[in-house]
Structure formats: C-alpha cells, structure tokens
Amino acid sequence: MNATHPAPPISEIARRLDQAERKGIAIKQFGDVLSLEVAYEVQAELRDLRLARGEHLTGAKLGFTSEAKMAQMGVKEVIVGFLTSTMEVHNGDRLRLDGSVHPRVEPEVAFRFGQAVPPDASEEQIIASVDAVAPALEIIDSRYLNFSFSLADVVADNTSASRYVLGEWTTFTDDLAGRTVTLLVDGSITETGTTSAILGDPLNALREFARMYRRHGAGLPAGAVLLAGAATAAVPLSPGSTITAIVAGIGSVELETAGADS
Ligand code: OOG
Ligand code: MG
C-alpha cells in the first residue's frame, strides 16, 4: 500500500473506467493502491452503472484460465467478469472498431445456462444448469494504457470485457477436452491451441466458476452464457478483417471488423 497516494473512492474508479470505455480513451493503471477485494467492488459498481442505462446481464466470463493467456499478460490467477446485452455481436456480423481503445480477439468455448442461476446457487446446481456449449470469440479491450495491468486493475476493469460472439449451440457434452482450437484472420491460421489449455478441460473452468460464484456471483437469467476463457493468446484486431474460430467437433464462429466509415 502506498500511504501517500490512497486509492480514489470505489465510485470514482468505476466512473473513470466507465468513461474510458465509453470514450475509447485509455487511462492510467491504479496499481498497488487497489486491492483485489476492492477491485471486485469496483466491477460490481460498473455493472450497476450499465444496468442503470438499460443493459441486461447476459452472462459471465472467466479470464486467465490458460497458460497462453497468463504468459501473454503476466497474470496468474483466474478472474471473473460480467457480460451484458450491448456486448453481444451476432455470429457473422460486422463490428466497428472505432471507439475501441486497442481491441484484441481470442477463441473461447461458451456454456449456456438453461435455467436461471440464483445468487445463492450451489456448485452442483450451477453445473447442472448448463444445457449447451458453443464456440465463441471474445473481444477484449483493456481500458488501461498499453494494455497492461495488475490483477486488481484488470478485475476492476471487468476483466477487459468488450464484446463476444457465439457460434451455434450444441447439446452439452462432457467430452470437451483435447479439441483443437484454431483462430483464423482472413482465412490464415493465426493461433492454434487446444481446449485442454483451458484449465486442462473447459469443464474445469465451469467448476472453477461454480466455486467462485458464491463470492462474486449476483444471479444470472435463464439463457445466460459463461465464456470459459481463451485457449490461445489474444490477437490485435484491425478494421476490414474476417475473424474465425473453430473448435473441433463443436463448430465455428465468425466476426467481421470495420473502421469508422463502414
Ligand atoms: C484479461 C481478460 C482475460 C481470458 O480469456 O483469459 C480473458 C485480458 O487479457 O485483458 O478474457
Ligand atoms: Mg477471454
């Protein structure tokens, strides 16, 4: 802790991060003065700000469930964030990148909760609520300068969540490990990995989420999704590209990017 520079109040940190997201202008990291516990309170306040503007909660996401991501970002603990209605981009749609800070894309696996998950749901209840899986793309966009942060910084910034795209849902299977994950940019393979990179098996990510839910969960509606975390490192996004993720045996998902004039 740095006694000469105490952390700004939670509402002030949330306001700055919210503004950074809305304007697409990066801010300075909060760093040492921010604890992980306070960071999750900032994240809850960010969620409340969005819900007050009419957005709906559509799911949750995990971060740093793979070595590839931990190594890329220098962070080593699983974190959780929230997803809202304005973050969803439909499969194959075009996303305008103007207004983003420095967006990156990563291939993921998504779970769907067929039933609402109450705030006091047990781990077993959460796992039993899952009825489908899909390939997904997550667009992350840190609100911090240089896309660099401490664990608490990135938790406060809702784990860099920006947009997500879901492929077609298929019936839930527990046979999710060892599937090749491929990320293509304009048809060229840019990253490859395997679903086993996600905590050994995406199911372990679901179990980890269920464990973390008691502390950080606030209820999810029926149909909500969980992004299990990227299987590979994230790739910078630029306008005019087609991004495709393929999860072997599960399916594929696509996104087009555009600049300011399209
Ligand atoms: C934090 C978000 C990490 C993942 O899939 O591991 C994440 C970041 O890398 O900015 O979403
Ligand atoms: Mg992710």
mmCIF file of N, CA, C and O and ligand atoms in Angstrom, residues 61-63 69 106 108 138 140 227 229-230, ligand 2:
data_model
loop_
_atom_site.group_PDB
_atom_site.id
_atom_site.type_symbol
_atom_site.label_atom_id
_atom_site.label_comp_id
_atom_site.label_asym_id
_atom_site.label_seq_id
_atom_site.Cartn_x
_atom_site.Cartn_y
_atom_site.Cartn_z
ATOM 1 N N LYS A 61 -17.859 -14.230 -17.549
ATOM 2 C CA LYS A 61 -16.672 -14.693 -18.278
ATOM 3 C C LYS A 61 -15.545 -14.941 -17.308
ATOM 4 O O LYS A 61 -15.444 -14.283 -16.273
ATOM 5 N N LEU A 62 -14.705 -15.879 -17.674
ATOM 6 C CA LEU A 62 -13.508 -16.136 -16.887
ATOM 7 C C LEU A 62 -12.304 -15.596 -17.639
ATOM 8 O O LEU A 62 -12.307 -15.513 -18.874
ATOM 9 N N GLY A 63 -11.285 -15.223 -16.896
ATOM 10 C CA GLY A 63 -10.031 -14.788 -17.504
ATOM 11 C C GLY A 63 -8.881 -15.561 -16.904
ATOM 12 O O GLY A 63 -8.956 -16.031 -15.760
ATOM 13 N N LYS A 69 -2.662 -17.347 -22.001
ATOM 14 C CA LYS A 69 -3.116 -16.010 -21.583
ATOM 15 C C LYS A 69 -2.307 -15.504 -20.390
ATOM 16 O O LYS A 69 -1.948 -14.333 -20.332
ATOM 17 N N GLU A 106 -9.893 -13.336 -29.085
ATOM 18 C CA GLU A 106 -9.406 -14.642 -28.631
ATOM 19 C C GLU A 106 -10.510 -15.689 -28.784
ATOM 20 O O GLU A 106 -11.688 -15.382 -28.653
ATOM 21 N N GLU A 108 -12.712 -18.936 -27.772
ATOM 22 C CA GLU A 108 -13.167 -19.472 -26.488
ATOM 23 C C GLU A 108 -14.221 -20.569 -26.678
ATOM 24 O O GLU A 108 -14.696 -20.811 -27.779
ATOM 25 N N GLU A 138 -14.112 -13.878 -28.081
ATOM 26 C CA GLU A 138 -14.222 -12.749 -27.165
ATOM 27 C C GLU A 138 -13.342 -11.615 -27.671
ATOM 28 O O GLU A 138 -12.195 -11.836 -28.064
ATOM 29 N N ILE A 140 -11.561 -8.505 -26.296
ATOM 30 C CA ILE A 140 -11.162 -7.824 -25.066
ATOM 31 C C ILE A 140 -10.566 -6.479 -25.445
ATOM 32 O O ILE A 140 -10.015 -6.317 -26.544
ATOM 33 N N LEU A 227 -18.314 -17.559 -20.672
ATOM 34 C CA LEU A 227 -17.127 -17.723 -21.510
ATOM 35 C C LEU A 227 -16.041 -18.332 -20.636
ATOM 36 O O LEU A 227 -15.685 -17.765 -19.594
ATOM 37 N N GLY A 229 -12.883 -18.806 -21.092
ATOM 38 C CA GLY A 229 -11.513 -18.283 -21.158
ATOM 39 C C GLY A 229 -10.839 -18.722 -22.437
ATOM 40 O O GLY A 229 -11.161 -19.769 -23.006
ATOM 41 N N ALA A 230 -9.887 -17.919 -22.877
ATOM 42 C CA ALA A 230 -9.245 -18.164 -24.170
ATOM 43 C C ALA A 230 -8.326 -19.371 -24.131
ATOM 44 O O ALA A 230 -7.635 -19.609 -23.148
HETATM 45 MG MG MG B 2 -11.410 -14.099 -22.708
#
